Amino acid sequence: MGLISNGTTIFDAGALDSGLAKGAMTLIKTLTASSSGTLTFHNGTSSVVLDSTYKEYLFIFNNLHPSATDGPFLVFQANAVGASGFNETITSTCFITFQFEDNSQAALSYVTGGDQAQGTAYQRLSQNVGGENNESMSGSLSLFDPASTVFVKHFIARASAHADDDGNTEGYNAGYFNTTAAIDEIQFKFASGNIDSGTISLYGIN
Amino acid sequence: MGLISNGTTLLDAGAIDSGVATGAMTLIKTLTASSSANLSFVNGASSVVLDSTYKEYVFKFINIHPANDDVFFQFNGSDDASSHSYDIIKTTTNFSAEHNEGNSVAQLGYVAGDDIAQATGYQRLFNGVGNDNDSSLIGTLHLFDPSNTTFVKHFMARVGGHRHSSATLDTYIAGYFNTTAAITALNFQMSGGNIDAGTIKMYGIK
């Protein structure tokens, strides 16, 4: 049964009509860490959508807190459809700003250790995140058109962290998965230890 | 016919009632390039809204692919009511991070040639996009309060992509249209040749 108001279809076939003005950003899934080794979003699993439904997917990191106290990086990788191992080929950039709480150092610089040139490692998304009780990182990652089988898969990210050496550091990372295969699985983890707590939310942008 | 639930109007006059939470980001228009010389968003034309309805407009670039190799992706604004010419005076900044697949280039720097100081030319959003089949660019442009007749019109953008030189480039652009006239249209183009394929989506932020 449909619902028509003033000549305009509002509901039909169990959904809001596509012609209706509504929000363009849809929350797909929130994962909450609890001493988690990894957090993984896989299309078709646990209500996750990561396919051609949206042209842009946005991941928001909220207060991810590491179990390790050695200042691990938040990192991520992907699997193409049907693949495993989280080892897609990446070319990326990495630069940061930082400021120590004691004002002893503040800078903007390119980080050669945070980028990749046709590498298959996990890509850094943040600098060294502190593991003390009040330390964490937040930020976002946009992944564009992961279902395309024509183009490489671009991503851009920005993350702010309370560093283990008592300062703020902001990481700017971008690049592409150098594959024309569709990407349908994204995994996040800290480079060492667990994700002790925090959330990662996945949104689709219409 | 309206729909009222528990005293609250949900639907009326063919639309979701303004009091119902529907998300603050509204998709206004999607333009898809097909060997297009340019893509324009003109207030009042083809269902485009670019006026005081929203205080911020967001443009998303999804896999913009040029016909020609090594060209700039760029944009300009218009303050005309009709017969739009794109020639607004701008002052802008531009910096970027670049890393190539061969790992011989890894740099961060201000790009003096891609900024503008009180000139009317098109603002570069990406430098040197390639036209290989799998090469494209992505990104986001924010335009603030375009209908304001008191202040200049600020914009900021982040655009990433696959360069003609097999490198990833992460570009940050910001600036202002130095006019107190309302901005009524935006035009996107390549510096040479057509936009072969790709999508630009326009959103309004409440």
Short mmCIF file of N, CA and C in Angstrom, two decimals, chain B residues 63-164:
data_model
loop_
_atom_site.label_atom_id
_atom_site.label_comp_id
_atom_site.label_asym_id
_atom_site.label_seq_id
_atom_site.Cartn_x
_atom_site.Cartn_y
_atom_site.Cartn_z
N ASN B 63 35.09 10.38 -8.80
CA ASN B 63 35.76 9.80 -9.97
C ASN B 63 35.62 10.67 -11.22
N ILE B 64 36.09 11.90 -11.09
CA ILE B 64 36.14 12.82 -12.24
C ILE B 64 37.31 12.39 -13.12
N HIS B 65 37.01 12.13 -14.37
CA HIS B 65 38.00 11.57 -15.30
C HIS B 65 38.09 12.48 -16.52
N PRO B 66 39.30 12.96 -16.83
CA PRO B 66 39.43 13.90 -17.96
C PRO B 66 39.62 13.19 -19.30
N ALA B 67 39.26 13.89 -20.35
CA ALA B 67 39.55 13.37 -21.69
C ALA B 67 41.02 13.54 -22.01
N ASN B 68 41.61 14.66 -21.58
CA ASN B 68 43.02 14.94 -21.85
C ASN B 68 43.89 14.56 -20.66
N ASP B 69 45.15 14.26 -20.96
CA ASP B 69 46.08 13.91 -19.89
C ASP B 69 46.72 15.17 -19.30
N ASP B 70 47.04 15.11 -18.01
CA ASP B 70 47.79 16.18 -17.34
C ASP B 70 47.10 17.54 -17.47
N VAL B 71 45.89 17.61 -16.98
CA VAL B 71 45.13 18.86 -16.99
C VAL B 71 44.71 19.21 -15.57
N PHE B 72 44.32 20.46 -15.39
CA PHE B 72 43.81 20.92 -14.09
C PHE B 72 42.30 20.74 -14.05
N PHE B 73 41.80 20.34 -12.89
CA PHE B 73 40.37 20.42 -12.61
C PHE B 73 40.17 21.73 -11.86
N GLN B 74 39.20 22.54 -12.27
CA GLN B 74 39.10 23.90 -11.75
C GLN B 74 37.66 24.39 -11.73
N PHE B 75 37.46 25.49 -11.00
CA PHE B 75 36.09 26.01 -10.90
C PHE B 75 36.10 27.53 -10.80
N ASN B 76 34.92 28.10 -11.06
CA ASN B 76 34.74 29.54 -10.91
C ASN B 76 33.30 29.80 -10.51
N GLY B 77 33.01 31.03 -10.12
CA GLY B 77 31.67 31.42 -9.71
C GLY B 77 31.13 32.54 -10.59
N SER B 78 29.81 32.71 -10.46
CA SER B 78 29.14 33.78 -11.18
C SER B 78 28.23 34.52 -10.22
N ASP B 79 28.11 35.82 -10.45
CA ASP B 79 27.14 36.61 -9.67
C ASP B 79 26.04 37.16 -10.58
N ASP B 80 25.93 36.59 -11.76
CA ASP B 80 24.92 37.06 -12.72
C ASP B 80 23.56 36.42 -12.41
N ALA B 81 22.52 37.14 -12.82
CA ALA B 81 21.17 36.61 -12.66
C ALA B 81 20.79 35.72 -13.84
N SER B 82 21.39 35.95 -14.98
CA SER B 82 21.17 35.12 -16.16
C SER B 82 22.39 35.28 -17.06
N SER B 83 22.43 34.50 -18.12
CA SER B 83 23.58 34.55 -19.05
C SER B 83 24.89 34.60 -18.26
N HIS B 84 25.10 33.57 -17.48
CA HIS B 84 26.18 33.59 -16.50
C HIS B 84 27.57 33.60 -17.15
N SER B 85 28.39 34.50 -16.66
CA SER B 85 29.82 34.46 -16.96
C SER B 85 30.53 34.14 -15.65
N TYR B 86 31.60 33.39 -15.75
CA TYR B 86 32.29 32.89 -14.56
C TYR B 86 33.62 33.62 -14.43
N ASP B 87 33.61 34.68 -13.66
CA ASP B 87 34.75 35.60 -13.64
C ASP B 87 34.81 36.42 -12.34
N ILE B 88 34.58 35.76 -11.22
CA ILE B 88 34.60 36.47 -9.95
C ILE B 88 36.05 36.63 -9.45
N ILE B 89 36.36 37.78 -8.91
CA ILE B 89 37.69 38.02 -8.34
C ILE B 89 37.87 37.14 -7.10
N LYS B 90 39.05 36.52 -7.02
CA LYS B 90 39.33 35.61 -5.91
C LYS B 90 40.72 35.84 -5.32
N THR B 91 40.85 35.54 -4.06
CA THR B 91 42.17 35.39 -3.43
C THR B 91 42.15 34.05 -2.71
N THR B 92 43.18 33.23 -2.99
CA THR B 92 43.14 31.83 -2.55
C THR B 92 44.50 31.32 -2.11
N THR B 93 44.46 30.17 -1.43
CA THR B 93 45.68 29.44 -1.07
C THR B 93 45.60 28.02 -1.63
N ASN B 94 46.75 27.39 -1.75
CA ASN B 94 46.78 26.04 -2.31
C ASN B 94 48.04 25.33 -1.82
N PHE B 95 47.87 24.23 -1.12
CA PHE B 95 49.04 23.41 -0.78
C PHE B 95 48.68 21.94 -0.96
N SER B 96 49.71 21.12 -1.09
CA SER B 96 49.41 19.71 -1.38
C SER B 96 50.52 18.79 -0.90
N ALA B 97 50.15 17.54 -0.73
CA ALA B 97 51.10 16.46 -0.48
C ALA B 97 51.06 15.52 -1.68
N GLU B 98 52.24 15.05 -2.07
CA GLU B 98 52.33 14.17 -3.24
C GLU B 98 53.27 13.02 -2.97
N HIS B 99 52.93 11.86 -3.48
CA HIS B 99 53.79 10.69 -3.35
C HIS B 99 53.59 9.84 -4.59
N ASN B 100 54.68 9.50 -5.25
CA ASN B 100 54.50 8.71 -6.47
C ASN B 100 54.71 7.22 -6.23
N GLU B 101 54.23 6.44 -7.19
CA GLU B 101 54.29 4.98 -7.04
C GLU B 101 55.72 4.47 -7.04
N GLY B 102 56.63 5.21 -7.68
CA GLY B 102 58.03 4.81 -7.70
C GLY B 102 58.80 5.21 -6.46
N ASN B 103 58.14 5.92 -5.55
CA ASN B 103 58.72 6.35 -4.27
C ASN B 103 59.87 7.34 -4.44
N SER B 104 59.96 7.98 -5.59
CA SER B 104 61.03 8.97 -5.80
C SER B 104 60.57 10.38 -5.47
N VAL B 105 59.28 10.58 -5.32
CA VAL B 105 58.73 11.89 -4.94
C VAL B 105 57.84 11.68 -3.71
N ALA B 106 58.16 12.40 -2.65
CA ALA B 106 57.32 12.39 -1.44
C ALA B 106 57.47 13.77 -0.83
N GLN B 107 56.48 14.62 -1.00
CA GLN B 107 56.67 16.02 -0.64
C GLN B 107 55.37 16.67 -0.18
N LEU B 108 55.56 17.74 0.57
CA LEU B 108 54.47 18.59 1.04
C LEU B 108 54.89 20.02 0.79
N GLY B 109 54.03 20.81 0.18
CA GLY B 109 54.44 22.17 -0.06
C GLY B 109 53.33 23.07 -0.56
N TYR B 110 53.56 24.36 -0.42
CA TYR B 110 52.67 25.37 -0.97
C TYR B 110 52.88 25.40 -2.47
N VAL B 111 51.77 25.53 -3.22
CA VAL B 111 51.85 25.52 -4.68
C VAL B 111 51.52 26.92 -5.19
N ALA B 112 52.55 27.71 -5.35
CA ALA B 112 52.36 29.12 -5.68
C ALA B 112 51.63 29.29 -7.02
N GLY B 113 51.88 28.38 -7.94
CA GLY B 113 51.27 28.52 -9.25
C GLY B 113 49.79 28.20 -9.28
N ASP B 114 49.28 27.61 -8.20
CA ASP B 114 47.88 27.18 -8.20
C ASP B 114 47.01 28.02 -7.26
N ASP B 115 47.59 29.13 -6.77
CA ASP B 115 46.76 30.06 -5.98
C ASP B 115 46.41 31.27 -6.85
N ILE B 116 45.60 32.14 -6.29
CA ILE B 116 45.15 33.33 -7.03
C ILE B 116 45.20 34.52 -6.08
N ALA B 117 45.67 35.65 -6.58
CA ALA B 117 45.68 36.90 -5.81
C ALA B 117 44.90 37.95 -6.59
N GLN B 118 43.68 38.12 -6.23
CA GLN B 118 42.81 39.15 -6.82
C GLN B 118 42.73 39.04 -8.34
N ALA B 119 42.47 37.87 -8.81
CA ALA B 119 42.30 37.64 -10.24
C ALA B 119 40.99 36.90 -10.48
N THR B 120 40.57 36.88 -11.73
CA THR B 120 39.24 36.35 -12.06
C THR B 120 39.28 34.97 -12.71
N GLY B 121 40.48 34.41 -12.85
CA GLY B 121 40.58 33.12 -13.52
C GLY B 121 39.98 32.00 -12.72
N TYR B 122 39.91 30.81 -13.34
CA TYR B 122 39.39 29.62 -12.66
C TYR B 122 40.38 29.18 -11.57
N GLN B 123 39.85 28.78 -10.43
CA GLN B 123 40.66 28.28 -9.33
C GLN B 123 40.96 26.80 -9.54
N ARG B 124 42.23 26.45 -9.51
CA ARG B 124 42.62 25.06 -9.66
C ARG B 124 42.29 24.26 -8.40
N LEU B 125 41.66 23.11 -8.64
CA LEU B 125 41.31 22.21 -7.54
C LEU B 125 42.19 20.96 -7.54
N PHE B 126 42.76 20.64 -8.70
CA PHE B 126 43.65 19.48 -8.78
C PHE B 126 44.61 19.72 -9.94
N ASN B 127 45.88 19.40 -9.69
CA ASN B 127 46.94 19.69 -10.64
C ASN B 127 47.40 18.40 -11.31
N GLY B 128 47.13 18.29 -12.61
CA GLY B 128 47.73 17.21 -13.39
C GLY B 128 47.07 15.86 -13.29
N VAL B 129 45.75 15.85 -13.35
CA VAL B 129 45.06 14.55 -13.32
C VAL B 129 45.34 13.79 -14.62
N GLY B 130 45.51 12.48 -14.47
CA GLY B 130 45.81 11.67 -15.64
C GLY B 130 44.56 11.16 -16.33
N ASN B 131 44.73 10.76 -17.58
CA ASN B 131 43.57 10.23 -18.31
C ASN B 131 43.69 8.74 -18.60
N ASP B 132 44.60 8.05 -17.90
CA ASP B 132 44.57 6.58 -17.99
C ASP B 132 43.17 6.09 -17.60
N ASN B 133 42.82 4.94 -18.07
CA ASN B 133 41.45 4.45 -17.86
C ASN B 133 41.05 4.39 -16.39
N ASP B 134 42.03 4.07 -15.53
CA ASP B 134 41.69 3.92 -14.11
C ASP B 134 42.02 5.16 -13.29
N SER B 135 42.33 6.25 -13.95
CA SER B 135 42.76 7.47 -13.27
C SER B 135 41.59 8.42 -13.08
N SER B 136 41.52 9.03 -11.91
CA SER B 136 40.41 9.93 -11.62
C SER B 136 40.76 10.79 -10.42
N LEU B 137 39.84 11.66 -10.04
CA LEU B 137 40.01 12.46 -8.82
C LEU B 137 38.69 12.48 -8.06
N ILE B 138 38.85 12.74 -6.76
CA ILE B 138 37.69 12.81 -5.87
C ILE B 138 37.88 14.01 -4.92
N GLY B 139 36.84 14.39 -4.22
CA GLY B 139 37.03 15.43 -3.23
C GLY B 139 35.76 16.14 -2.84
N THR B 140 35.94 17.20 -2.06
CA THR B 140 34.82 17.94 -1.50
C THR B 140 35.13 19.44 -1.53
N LEU B 141 34.15 20.22 -1.92
CA LEU B 141 34.25 21.69 -1.89
C LEU B 141 33.11 22.22 -1.04
N HIS B 142 33.45 23.10 -0.10
CA HIS B 142 32.44 23.76 0.73
C HIS B 142 32.35 25.22 0.30
N LEU B 143 31.14 25.70 0.08
CA LEU B 143 30.90 27.11 -0.23
C LEU B 143 29.96 27.65 0.84
N PHE B 144 30.38 28.73 1.49
CA PHE B 144 29.63 29.23 2.65
C PHE B 144 28.82 30.48 2.28
N ASP B 145 27.55 30.43 2.64
CA ASP B 145 26.67 31.60 2.62
C ASP B 145 26.76 32.37 1.29
N PRO B 146 26.51 31.71 0.18
CA PRO B 146 26.73 32.37 -1.12
C PRO B 146 25.79 33.53 -1.40
N SER B 147 24.67 33.58 -0.71
CA SER B 147 23.71 34.66 -1.01
C SER B 147 23.93 35.90 -0.15
N ASN B 148 24.91 35.83 0.74
CA ASN B 148 25.18 36.97 1.62
C ASN B 148 25.60 38.19 0.79
N THR B 149 25.06 39.34 1.11
CA THR B 149 25.43 40.56 0.37
C THR B 149 26.23 41.52 1.26
N THR B 150 26.75 41.00 2.35
CA THR B 150 27.59 41.81 3.25
C THR B 150 29.05 41.39 3.20
N PHE B 151 29.25 40.07 3.20
CA PHE B 151 30.61 39.54 3.31
C PHE B 151 31.11 38.96 1.99
N VAL B 152 32.43 38.79 1.93
CA VAL B 152 32.99 38.00 0.83
C VAL B 152 32.51 36.56 0.99
N LYS B 153 32.71 35.74 -0.05
CA LYS B 153 32.17 34.36 -0.02
C LYS B 153 33.31 33.36 0.09
N HIS B 154 33.38 32.72 1.22
CA HIS B 154 34.48 31.79 1.50
C HIS B 154 34.21 30.40 0.93
N PHE B 155 35.28 29.76 0.55
CA PHE B 155 35.19 28.35 0.14
C PHE B 155 36.45 27.63 0.61
N MET B 156 36.32 26.33 0.80
CA MET B 156 37.48 25.50 1.09
C MET B 156 37.24 24.11 0.53
N ALA B 157 38.33 23.50 0.10
CA ALA B 157 38.19 22.21 -0.59
C ALA B 157 39.37 21.31 -0.28
N ARG B 158 39.14 20.03 -0.36
CA ARG B 158 40.19 19.03 -0.33
C ARG B 158 39.93 18.07 -1.48
N VAL B 159 40.91 17.91 -2.34
CA VAL B 159 40.74 17.09 -3.54
C VAL B 159 41.92 16.14 -3.67
N GLY B 160 41.63 14.88 -3.83
CA GLY B 160 42.66 13.87 -4.01
C GLY B 160 42.51 13.20 -5.36
N GLY B 161 43.60 12.62 -5.83
CA GLY B 161 43.47 11.95 -7.12
C GLY B 161 44.74 11.28 -7.58
N HIS B 162 44.62 10.70 -8.75
CA HIS B 162 45.69 9.95 -9.39
C HIS B 162 46.27 10.84 -10.48
N ARG B 163 47.53 11.26 -10.28
CA ARG B 163 48.15 12.17 -11.24
C ARG B 163 48.59 11.43 -12.50
N HIS B 164 48.84 12.22 -13.53
CA HIS B 164 49.33 11.66 -14.80
C HIS B 164 50.67 10.98 -14.61
#
